[in-house]
Amino acid sequence: MAKAPQKIVLAGSRDIPFDRLTLSQSNVRRVKAGVSIGELADDIVRRTLLQSLNVRPILDSEGAETGQFEVPAGGRRFRALELLVKRKRLAKDAPIPCVVKAANDDVLAEEDSYAENTFREPLHPLDQFTGMQAMVDKGEDVEAIAAHFLVTPAVVNQRLRLAKVSPKLRDIYAEDGMTLEQLVAFSVSTDHARQEQVWELLSHSYNKSGQFIRDRLTEDAVRVADKRVRFIGADAYIAAGGSEAMRDLFQPDDGGWLTDPALLDRLVAEKLEAEGEQIGAEGWKWVATAVDMPWGVTNGLRELDGAETPMTAEEAETLEKLQAEADALESDWTDAADVPEEVHARLTELDEEIGSIVDRPKTYDPDDMARAGAFVSIERDGSLRIERGYVRPEDEPVAEVESIDTPDAVNAGTGGDGKADPNAPGSNVVPIAAGSGDDDDEDGEVVKPLPDRLVAELTAWRTLALQDAFAQNPSTAFASVLHAFVLDCFYHASRESCLEVSLRKVTFGFAPAGLRDSAPAKALAERHQRWADRLPNSDKEVWDALLQFDGAEQAALFAHCASIAVNAQQEVVPKYDNGRISKHSVERRIAHSNILARAVGLDLIGAGWRATVPGYFTSVTKPRIIADVAEAKGSKFAEMIDHLKKADMAREAERLLEDSDWLPEPMRTPILPDALAADGDEPGEDAQALPAFLDDDQAIDADDDGDFAVAAE
């Protein structure tokens, strides 16, 4: 019969006066780590010693116990107690609970010291979360908990937020079925049902990252940084019954998210209408309001020339003082290596105050206002954008009506037939819809051609980017317009006028939402405003003003003016001839736009275009999405999403293509055939063949503007 194993006997414990204890040289901890000795001492004061010291008797030369003990394990606790004695918070002979091992124990003192730190298991993160929640439930406040455990209140709030994740998901995390990163991401929302739905979605998705979880939990919410929220203010949203913003406590969230988009949109519409009524009270015939005005909404409308309100003597005096203060600050801190934040803040404040005085409001003739209107929308920073003084063709006095091309976009305040709407003063300009719905296109797997409307929208974006690149390349712009002049001169019948050269500003029949906020649109608008500021108010003074520009300035202005006539949009060709557009004319236009794109080095990715859900994937079928992902990233990535529903597939495709250089076919610039490239017909070479005075790299003599002046005429 097998012999039963001998039962162990634990080392005895007893209280030993502190002045009989000495820190052992066998303690293996040499490097300071974790909580400092002072903080540990403070904790002992609060809750006394929670763990005994491990000690061994000190023997004399003959092997007899001396009554003194060394501490090989528990050195940090010993140092903390020693500090308390020095502070006179602990008596030097206070009894200390100790576990006493034999001096000649078979296990080395160094091994005891090492083992005490090796086999210590820190709390599981989930136990930390639930432990802090239990303290709060029993009345402990967040600041006190933070102080007791030497962390910030923000850390405690993070732990408490994690303790509020769905119990089902916490159990999965406890069993290592989920990473801490994923659990942290789920804490963005407090809706347990939605959290569990997203966890289920992860089982069918290759992407299981924390960011993917956050995106799914917040996809139906609106960021507090959204211009609509800035416009009405988060306080107004909450006062109207909205809940507090949903926050991410673990990474920057720009203020979080609002969870009731319908309420937000209602408040925005109401405030926009109220602002529109105030603008209308100035005497305008109509006011159109919208969160985002469509691209080209002012095309075809005549803009009134308002008179700038003169500056009062008081305003002029204030302006002088502000400018003097700004100049003094800049002078004092120009050479400083480190400028204080308060100085930066004051300079910014001064710039804003100076700008509010320098930007003079305009006044308009009451008779003109009675036939004109204004557009009211929201800027990106949430401020109000007001564009006053636009007259519709149908509102022009009969004697002044001229032939004006009406843009394809719906004019504010008109009915479906283009005539004035009797209810125009309260009308809204509705942005063009982004695309087709959320159907899954389950009836076929064929990759269909892109919808005509989507092609028109994509090429509208490409047109703006091409215009911006075109405006930055004066030599190409000059050659392009010269090409148009040659066509008019040699390939058309003579005209009645001795010279008819005009630029027709491009309008877009179809334009994606937010086009006015795109990078190319902003660059064009800013460039246009810079030139407008330099040109005289009266058209009678323009010729003399142009002669004051040097050759480079004339060329740059020429390029900008030419750029607004660049049209690379692949418009939707009507079924029946409308006398304005045909398939053949569109094809020739696109072919020539590709030549210009190569000449200016058009880079749509660099200009800021990306394939997004609202801007592209919503408007195409599932087979098209799969084909696009396969083309951009490879068939393996396409296979990862081919089982998803349309909405989820679109979101995954956007994420996959986010950092790629992929473009839809209508937005690409075709590469020249090898034969042409071999002959040296590379993009940009035609610019090198231009006359020296048109070369961007050549200095232009400001006095030698004869040839350019002829072209300008």
Coordinates of C-alpha atoms in Angstrom, one line a residue, residues 259-504:
T259 CA -27.6 60.2 -30.4
D260 CA -30.8 61.8 -31.8
P261 CA -30.1 63.1 -35.3
A262 CA -33.8 63.7 -36.0
L263 CA -34.0 66.2 -33.0
L264 CA -30.8 67.8 -34.1
D265 CA -32.0 68.3 -37.7
R266 CA -35.3 69.8 -36.4
L267 CA -33.5 72.3 -34.2
V268 CA -31.1 73.2 -37.0
A269 CA -34.0 73.7 -39.4
E270 CA -35.9 75.9 -36.9
K271 CA -32.9 78.1 -36.2
L272 CA -32.0 78.4 -39.9
E273 CA -35.6 79.5 -40.6
A274 CA -35.5 82.0 -37.8
E275 CA -32.2 83.4 -39.1
G276 CA -33.6 83.5 -42.6
E277 CA -36.6 85.5 -41.4
Q278 CA -34.2 88.0 -39.8
I279 CA -32.3 88.4 -43.0
G280 CA -35.6 88.7 -44.9
A281 CA -36.7 91.5 -42.7
E282 CA -33.9 93.6 -44.1
G283 CA -36.0 93.9 -47.3
W284 CA -35.0 91.0 -49.5
K285 CA -37.6 89.5 -51.8
W286 CA -36.6 85.9 -50.9
V287 CA -34.2 84.1 -48.6
A288 CA -33.1 80.5 -49.3
T289 CA -31.8 78.5 -46.3
A290 CA -30.0 75.1 -46.2
V291 CA -27.3 73.4 -44.2
D292 CA -25.2 73.1 -47.3
M293 CA -26.0 75.1 -50.5
P294 CA -25.6 73.1 -53.7
W295 CA -22.6 73.8 -55.9
G296 CA -23.2 76.6 -58.4
V297 CA -26.4 77.8 -56.6
T298 CA -25.6 81.4 -57.6
N299 CA -24.8 80.5 -61.2
G300 CA -27.1 82.4 -63.6
L301 CA -28.0 85.0 -61.0
R302 CA -26.8 88.6 -61.1
E303 CA -24.9 89.8 -58.0
L304 CA -25.7 93.3 -56.8
D305 CA -22.9 95.7 -56.3
G306 CA -23.4 96.9 -52.7
A307 CA -21.8 100.0 -51.3
E308 CA -19.3 99.4 -48.5
T309 CA -20.3 101.0 -45.3
P310 CA -17.8 103.7 -44.5
M311 CA -15.8 103.4 -41.2
T312 CA -16.8 105.8 -38.5
A313 CA -14.3 108.0 -36.7
E314 CA -14.7 105.9 -33.5
E315 CA -14.1 102.7 -35.5
A316 CA -11.0 104.2 -37.2
E317 CA -9.6 105.2 -33.8
T318 CA -10.2 101.7 -32.4
L319 CA -8.6 100.1 -35.4
E320 CA -5.5 102.2 -35.0
K321 CA -5.2 101.3 -31.3
L322 CA -5.6 97.6 -32.1
Q323 CA -3.1 97.6 -34.9
A324 CA -0.6 99.5 -32.7
E325 CA -1.0 96.9 -29.9
A326 CA -0.6 94.0 -32.4
D327 CA 2.5 95.6 -33.9
A328 CA 4.0 96.1 -30.5
L329 CA 3.4 92.5 -29.4
E330 CA 4.9 91.2 -32.6
S331 CA 7.9 93.4 -32.3
D332 CA 8.5 92.4 -28.7
W333 CA 8.3 88.7 -29.4
T334 CA 9.6 88.3 -32.9
D335 CA 13.0 87.0 -31.8
A336 CA 11.8 85.1 -28.7
A337 CA 12.5 81.3 -28.8
D338 CA 9.4 80.6 -26.7
V339 CA 6.3 82.8 -27.0
P340 CA 3.8 82.4 -24.0
E341 CA 0.4 81.1 -24.8
E342 CA -1.3 84.2 -23.5
V343 CA 0.6 86.3 -26.1
H344 CA -0.5 83.9 -28.9
A345 CA -4.1 84.2 -27.5
R346 CA -4.0 88.0 -27.4
L347 CA -2.6 88.2 -31.0
T348 CA -5.4 85.9 -32.2
E349 CA -7.9 88.1 -30.4
L350 CA -6.5 91.2 -31.9
D351 CA -6.6 89.7 -35.4
E352 CA -10.3 88.8 -34.9
E353 CA -11.1 92.3 -33.6
I354 CA -9.2 94.0 -36.5
G355 CA -10.9 91.7 -39.0
S356 CA -14.4 92.5 -37.6
I357 CA -13.7 96.2 -38.3
V358 CA -11.9 95.9 -41.6
D359 CA -14.5 93.6 -43.1
R360 CA -17.1 96.3 -43.8
P361 CA -20.7 95.4 -44.3
K362 CA -22.4 96.4 -47.5
T363 CA -25.6 98.4 -48.0
Y364 CA -27.9 98.0 -51.0
D365 CA -30.5 100.1 -52.8
P366 CA -34.0 99.3 -51.4
D367 CA -35.3 99.0 -55.0
D368 CA -32.6 96.4 -55.8
M369 CA -33.3 94.5 -52.6
A370 CA -37.0 94.3 -53.4
R371 CA -36.2 92.1 -56.5
A372 CA -33.1 90.2 -55.0
G373 CA -32.5 87.6 -52.4
A374 CA -30.0 86.0 -50.1
F375 CA -28.7 82.5 -49.4
V376 CA -28.3 81.4 -45.8
S377 CA -26.2 78.3 -44.9
I378 CA -23.8 77.0 -42.3
E379 CA -20.0 77.3 -42.3
R380 CA -17.8 74.4 -41.3
D381 CA -17.2 76.1 -37.9
G382 CA -20.9 76.4 -37.2
S383 CA -21.2 80.1 -38.0
L384 CA -23.8 81.5 -40.3
R385 CA -22.9 82.0 -44.0
I386 CA -24.9 84.8 -45.6
E387 CA -24.6 85.6 -49.3
R388 CA -26.7 88.6 -50.0
G389 CA -27.8 90.4 -53.2
Y390 CA -28.6 87.9 -56.0
V391 CA -31.2 88.6 -58.6
R392 CA -32.9 85.8 -60.5
P393 CA -33.4 86.2 -64.3
E394 CA -37.2 86.2 -63.9
D395 CA -36.9 89.1 -61.3
E396 CA -35.0 91.4 -63.6
P397 CA -36.8 94.6 -64.8
V398 CA -38.2 93.9 -68.2
A399 CA -36.0 96.6 -69.8
E400 CA -32.8 95.0 -68.3
V401 CA -33.5 91.3 -69.1
E402 CA -30.7 89.8 -71.1
S403 CA -30.0 86.3 -72.3
I404 CA -28.6 84.4 -69.3
D405 CA -28.0 80.7 -69.2
T406 CA -30.0 79.3 -66.3
P407 CA -28.1 76.6 -64.4
D408 CA -29.3 73.1 -64.3
A409 CA -29.5 73.2 -60.5
V410 CA -32.8 74.3 -59.0
N411 CA -32.8 78.0 -58.3
A412 CA -33.9 79.1 -54.9
G413 CA -37.4 80.4 -54.7
T414 CA -38.6 79.0 -58.0
G415 CA -41.1 76.3 -58.9
G416 CA -40.4 73.2 -61.0
D417 CA -40.9 75.2 -64.2
G418 CA -38.3 77.9 -63.3
K419 CA -40.9 80.6 -62.7
A420 CA -41.2 82.6 -59.5
D421 CA -42.9 80.7 -56.6
P422 CA -45.4 82.9 -54.8
N423 CA -44.2 81.3 -51.5
A424 CA -40.5 81.9 -52.4
P425 CA -39.5 83.9 -49.3
G426 CA -39.8 80.8 -47.1
S427 CA -38.3 78.3 -49.5
N428 CA -35.3 76.1 -48.9
V429 CA -32.6 75.1 -51.4
V430 CA -32.5 71.3 -51.0
P431 CA -29.1 69.7 -51.7
I432 CA -29.0 67.2 -54.5
A433 CA -29.4 63.6 -53.1
A434 CA -26.2 61.6 -52.8
G435 CA -27.3 58.5 -54.6
S436 CA -29.5 55.4 -54.7
G437 CA -30.8 53.5 -51.8
D438 CA -29.6 50.5 -49.7
D439 CA -30.9 47.7 -51.9
D440 CA -28.7 44.7 -51.9
D441 CA -29.0 44.0 -55.7
E442 CA -29.5 40.3 -55.0
D443 CA -31.0 39.7 -58.4
G444 CA -27.7 39.5 -60.2
E445 CA -24.0 39.1 -59.9
V446 CA -23.0 41.0 -63.1
V447 CA -20.8 44.0 -62.7
K448 CA -22.9 46.7 -64.3
P449 CA -21.5 50.0 -65.7
L450 CA -21.5 52.9 -63.2
P451 CA -24.8 54.8 -63.1
D452 CA -24.8 57.9 -65.4
R453 CA -25.6 60.2 -62.5
L454 CA -22.6 58.8 -60.4
V455 CA -20.3 59.2 -63.4
A456 CA -21.5 62.9 -63.7
E457 CA -20.9 63.4 -59.9
L458 CA -17.4 61.8 -60.0
T459 CA -16.3 63.8 -63.0
A460 CA -17.7 67.0 -61.4
W461 CA -15.2 66.4 -58.6
R462 CA -12.5 65.7 -61.1
T463 CA -13.3 68.9 -63.0
L464 CA -12.8 71.0 -59.9
A465 CA -9.5 69.3 -59.1
L466 CA -8.4 69.8 -62.7
Q467 CA -9.4 73.5 -62.6
D468 CA -7.3 74.0 -59.5
A469 CA -4.3 72.2 -61.0
F470 CA -4.8 74.1 -64.3
A471 CA -4.9 77.5 -62.5
Q472 CA -1.5 76.7 -61.0
N473 CA 0.1 76.1 -64.4
P474 CA 0.0 79.3 -66.3
S475 CA 2.0 78.0 -69.3
T476 CA -0.5 75.2 -69.9
A477 CA -3.4 77.5 -69.4
F478 CA -2.1 79.9 -72.0
A479 CA -1.4 77.2 -74.5
S480 CA -4.9 75.7 -73.9
V481 CA -6.7 79.0 -74.5
L482 CA -4.4 79.7 -77.5
H483 CA -5.6 76.3 -78.8
A484 CA -9.2 77.4 -78.4
F485 CA -8.3 80.7 -80.2
V486 CA -6.8 78.8 -83.2
L487 CA -9.9 76.6 -83.5
D488 CA -12.1 79.7 -83.6
C489 CA -9.8 81.5 -86.0
F490 CA -9.2 78.7 -88.6
Y491 CA -12.0 76.2 -88.3
H492 CA -15.2 78.3 -88.0
A493 CA -17.1 80.8 -90.2
S494 CA -16.3 84.4 -89.6
R495 CA -18.4 86.3 -87.0
E496 CA -20.0 89.7 -87.1
S497 CA -17.9 91.1 -84.3
C498 CA -14.2 91.7 -85.0
L499 CA -13.3 89.6 -81.9
E500 CA -15.5 87.5 -79.7
V501 CA -13.6 85.7 -77.0
S502 CA -15.5 84.8 -73.8
L503 CA -15.2 82.4 -70.9
R504 CA -18.3 80.5 -69.8

